[in-house]
PDB file of C-alpha atoms in Angstrom:
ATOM      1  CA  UNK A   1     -17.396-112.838-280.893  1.00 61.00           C
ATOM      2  CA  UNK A   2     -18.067-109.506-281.390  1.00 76.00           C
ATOM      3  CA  UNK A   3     -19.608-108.915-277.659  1.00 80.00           C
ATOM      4  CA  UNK A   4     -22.103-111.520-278.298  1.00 85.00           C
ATOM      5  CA  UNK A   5     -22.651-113.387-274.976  1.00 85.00           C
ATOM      6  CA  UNK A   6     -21.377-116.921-274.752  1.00 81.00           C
ATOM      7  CA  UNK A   7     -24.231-119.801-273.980  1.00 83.00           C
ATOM      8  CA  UNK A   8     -23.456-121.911-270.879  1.00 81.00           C
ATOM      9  CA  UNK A   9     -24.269-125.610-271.632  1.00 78.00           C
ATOM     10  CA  UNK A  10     -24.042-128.246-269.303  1.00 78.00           C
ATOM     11  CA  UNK A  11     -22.056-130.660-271.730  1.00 77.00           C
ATOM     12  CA  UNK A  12     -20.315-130.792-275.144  1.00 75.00           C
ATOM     13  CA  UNK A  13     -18.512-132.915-277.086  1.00 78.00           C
ATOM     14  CA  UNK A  14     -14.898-131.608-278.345  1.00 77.00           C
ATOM     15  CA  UNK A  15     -13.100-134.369-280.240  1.00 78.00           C
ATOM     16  CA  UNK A  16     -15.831-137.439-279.793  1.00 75.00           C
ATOM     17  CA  UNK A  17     -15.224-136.945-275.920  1.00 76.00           C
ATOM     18  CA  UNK A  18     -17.861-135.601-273.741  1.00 77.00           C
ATOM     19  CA  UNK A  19     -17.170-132.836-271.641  1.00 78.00           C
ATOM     20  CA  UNK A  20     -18.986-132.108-268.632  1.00 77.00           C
ATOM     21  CA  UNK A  21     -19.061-128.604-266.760  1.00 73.00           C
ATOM     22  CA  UNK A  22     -19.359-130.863-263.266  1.00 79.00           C
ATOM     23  CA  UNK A  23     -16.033-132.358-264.391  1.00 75.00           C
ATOM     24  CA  UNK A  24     -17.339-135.780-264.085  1.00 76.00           C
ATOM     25  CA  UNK A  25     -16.636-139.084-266.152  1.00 85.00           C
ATOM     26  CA  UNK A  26     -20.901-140.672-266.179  1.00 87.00           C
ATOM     27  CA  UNK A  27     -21.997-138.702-269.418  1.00 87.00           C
ATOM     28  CA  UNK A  28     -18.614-139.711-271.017  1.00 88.00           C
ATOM     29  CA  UNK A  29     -18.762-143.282-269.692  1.00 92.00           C
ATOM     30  CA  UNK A  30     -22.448-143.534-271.138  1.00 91.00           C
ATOM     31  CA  UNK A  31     -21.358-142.446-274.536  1.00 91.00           C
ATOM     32  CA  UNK A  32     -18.366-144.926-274.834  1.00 91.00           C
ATOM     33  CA  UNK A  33     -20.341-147.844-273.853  1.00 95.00           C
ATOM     34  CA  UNK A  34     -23.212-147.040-276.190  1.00 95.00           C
ATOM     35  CA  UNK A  35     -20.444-146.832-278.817  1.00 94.00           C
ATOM     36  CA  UNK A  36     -18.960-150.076-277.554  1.00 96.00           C
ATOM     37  CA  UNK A  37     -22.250-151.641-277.301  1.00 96.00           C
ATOM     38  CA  UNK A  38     -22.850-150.702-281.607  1.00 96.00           C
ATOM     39  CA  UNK A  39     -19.719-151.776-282.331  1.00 95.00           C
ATOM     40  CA  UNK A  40     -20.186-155.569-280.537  1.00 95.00           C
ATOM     41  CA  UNK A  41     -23.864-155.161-282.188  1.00 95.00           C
ATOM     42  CA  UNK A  42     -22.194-154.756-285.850  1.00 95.00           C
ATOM     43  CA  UNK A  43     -20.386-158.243-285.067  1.00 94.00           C
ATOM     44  CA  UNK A  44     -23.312-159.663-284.138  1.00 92.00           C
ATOM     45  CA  UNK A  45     -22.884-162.426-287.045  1.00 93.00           C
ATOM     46  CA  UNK A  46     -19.392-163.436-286.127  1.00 92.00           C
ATOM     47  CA  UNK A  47     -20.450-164.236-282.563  1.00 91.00           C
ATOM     48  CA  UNK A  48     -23.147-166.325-283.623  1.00 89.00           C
ATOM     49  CA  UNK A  49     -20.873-168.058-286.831  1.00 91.00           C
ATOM     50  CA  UNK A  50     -20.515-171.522-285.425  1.00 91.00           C
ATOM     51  CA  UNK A  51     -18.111-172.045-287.617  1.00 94.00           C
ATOM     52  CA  UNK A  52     -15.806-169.409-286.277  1.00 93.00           C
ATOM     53  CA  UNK A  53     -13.909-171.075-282.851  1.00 93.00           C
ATOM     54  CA  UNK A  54     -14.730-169.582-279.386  1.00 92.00           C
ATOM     55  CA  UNK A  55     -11.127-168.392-279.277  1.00 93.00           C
ATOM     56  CA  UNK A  56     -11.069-166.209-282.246  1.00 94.00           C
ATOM     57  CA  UNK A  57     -14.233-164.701-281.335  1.00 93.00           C
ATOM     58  CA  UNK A  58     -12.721-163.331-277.721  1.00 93.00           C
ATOM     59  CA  UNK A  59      -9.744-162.529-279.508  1.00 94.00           C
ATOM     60  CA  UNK A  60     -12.116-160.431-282.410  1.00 93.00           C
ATOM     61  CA  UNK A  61     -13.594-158.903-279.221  1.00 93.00           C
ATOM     62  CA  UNK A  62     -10.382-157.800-277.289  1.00 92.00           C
ATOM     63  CA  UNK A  63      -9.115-156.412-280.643  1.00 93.00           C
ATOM     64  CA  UNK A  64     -12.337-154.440-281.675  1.00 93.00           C
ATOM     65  CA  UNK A  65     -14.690-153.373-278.982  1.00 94.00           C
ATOM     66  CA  UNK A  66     -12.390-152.027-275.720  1.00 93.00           C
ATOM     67  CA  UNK A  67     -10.638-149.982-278.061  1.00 92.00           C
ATOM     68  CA  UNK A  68     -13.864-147.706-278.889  1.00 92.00           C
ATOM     69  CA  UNK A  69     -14.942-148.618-275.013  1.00 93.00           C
ATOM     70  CA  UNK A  70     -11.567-146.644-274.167  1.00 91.00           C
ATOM     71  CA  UNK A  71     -10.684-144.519-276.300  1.00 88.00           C
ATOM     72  CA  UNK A  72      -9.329-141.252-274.538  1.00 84.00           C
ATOM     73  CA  UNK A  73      -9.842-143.606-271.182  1.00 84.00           C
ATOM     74  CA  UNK A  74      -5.859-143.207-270.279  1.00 84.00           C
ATOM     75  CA  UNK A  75      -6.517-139.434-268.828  1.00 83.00           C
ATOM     76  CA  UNK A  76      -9.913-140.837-266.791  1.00 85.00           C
ATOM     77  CA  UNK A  77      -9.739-140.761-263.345  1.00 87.00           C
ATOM     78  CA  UNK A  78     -12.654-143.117-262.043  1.00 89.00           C
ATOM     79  CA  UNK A  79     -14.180-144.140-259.531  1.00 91.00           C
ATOM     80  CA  UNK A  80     -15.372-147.783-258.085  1.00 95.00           C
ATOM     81  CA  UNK A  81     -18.511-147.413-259.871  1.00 94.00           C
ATOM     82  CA  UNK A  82     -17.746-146.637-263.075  1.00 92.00           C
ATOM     83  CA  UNK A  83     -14.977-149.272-263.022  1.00 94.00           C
ATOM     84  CA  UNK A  84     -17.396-151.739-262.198  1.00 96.00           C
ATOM     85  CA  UNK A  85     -19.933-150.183-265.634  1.00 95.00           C
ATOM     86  CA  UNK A  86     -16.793-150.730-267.903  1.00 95.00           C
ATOM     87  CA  UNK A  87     -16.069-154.734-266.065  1.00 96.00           C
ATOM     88  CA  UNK A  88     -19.912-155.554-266.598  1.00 96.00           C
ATOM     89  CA  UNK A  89     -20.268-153.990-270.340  1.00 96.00           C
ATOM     90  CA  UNK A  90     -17.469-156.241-270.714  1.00 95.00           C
ATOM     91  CA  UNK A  91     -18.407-159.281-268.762  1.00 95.00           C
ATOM     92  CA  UNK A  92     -21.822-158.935-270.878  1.00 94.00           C
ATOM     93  CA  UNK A  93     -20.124-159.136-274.468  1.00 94.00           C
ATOM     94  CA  UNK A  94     -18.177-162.288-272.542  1.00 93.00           C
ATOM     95  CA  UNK A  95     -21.229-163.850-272.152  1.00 94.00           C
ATOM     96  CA  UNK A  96     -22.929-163.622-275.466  1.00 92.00           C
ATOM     97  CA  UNK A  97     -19.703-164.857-277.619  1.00 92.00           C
ATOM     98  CA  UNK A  98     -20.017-167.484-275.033  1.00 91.00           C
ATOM     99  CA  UNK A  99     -24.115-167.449-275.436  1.00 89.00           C
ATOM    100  CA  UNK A 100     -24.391-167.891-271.312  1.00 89.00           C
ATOM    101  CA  UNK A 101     -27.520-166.745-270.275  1.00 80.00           C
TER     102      UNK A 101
END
């Protein structure tokens, strides 16, 4: 870029991935579950709809909300502790459709 010096960030997002230059998955991880999390959010009146059945609104839930949760997730390589995040961001949606406290 015509000898122009390149800045050096720490992360970027390329693609609605985030990129770290420590090559980990926690910044990434963070930005999918906060994506997840407004997506379940946005449904917020079909979980509470009594007249919509328990059943439909896990099945709602499977279709809609992993799918932003993992998007890109098939090239992560993770460790225990973020697997555990993703199971309890889950487990917590779980428990609202199912309004457990």
């Amino acid at each position: 870029m015509d000898g122009a010096p390149f800045e050096q960030v720490s992360h970027f997002t390329y693609l609605g991935s985030v990129m770290s230059a420590d090559g980990t998955l926690d910044r990434e991880l963070n930005a999918r579950i906060g994506k997840a999390h407004g997506t379940f959010t946005l449904l917020y009146k079909i979980w509470y709809n009594r007249s919509i059945q328990t059943s439909t609104n896990i099945c709602i839930q499977k279709a809609a909300v992993p799918t932003v949760l993992l998007y890109g997730g098939e090239v992560w390589t993770t460790t225990q502790s973020q697997d555990r995040r993703v199971e309890a961001f889950h487990q917590r949606c779980l428990r609202r459709i199912l309004r457990i406290q």
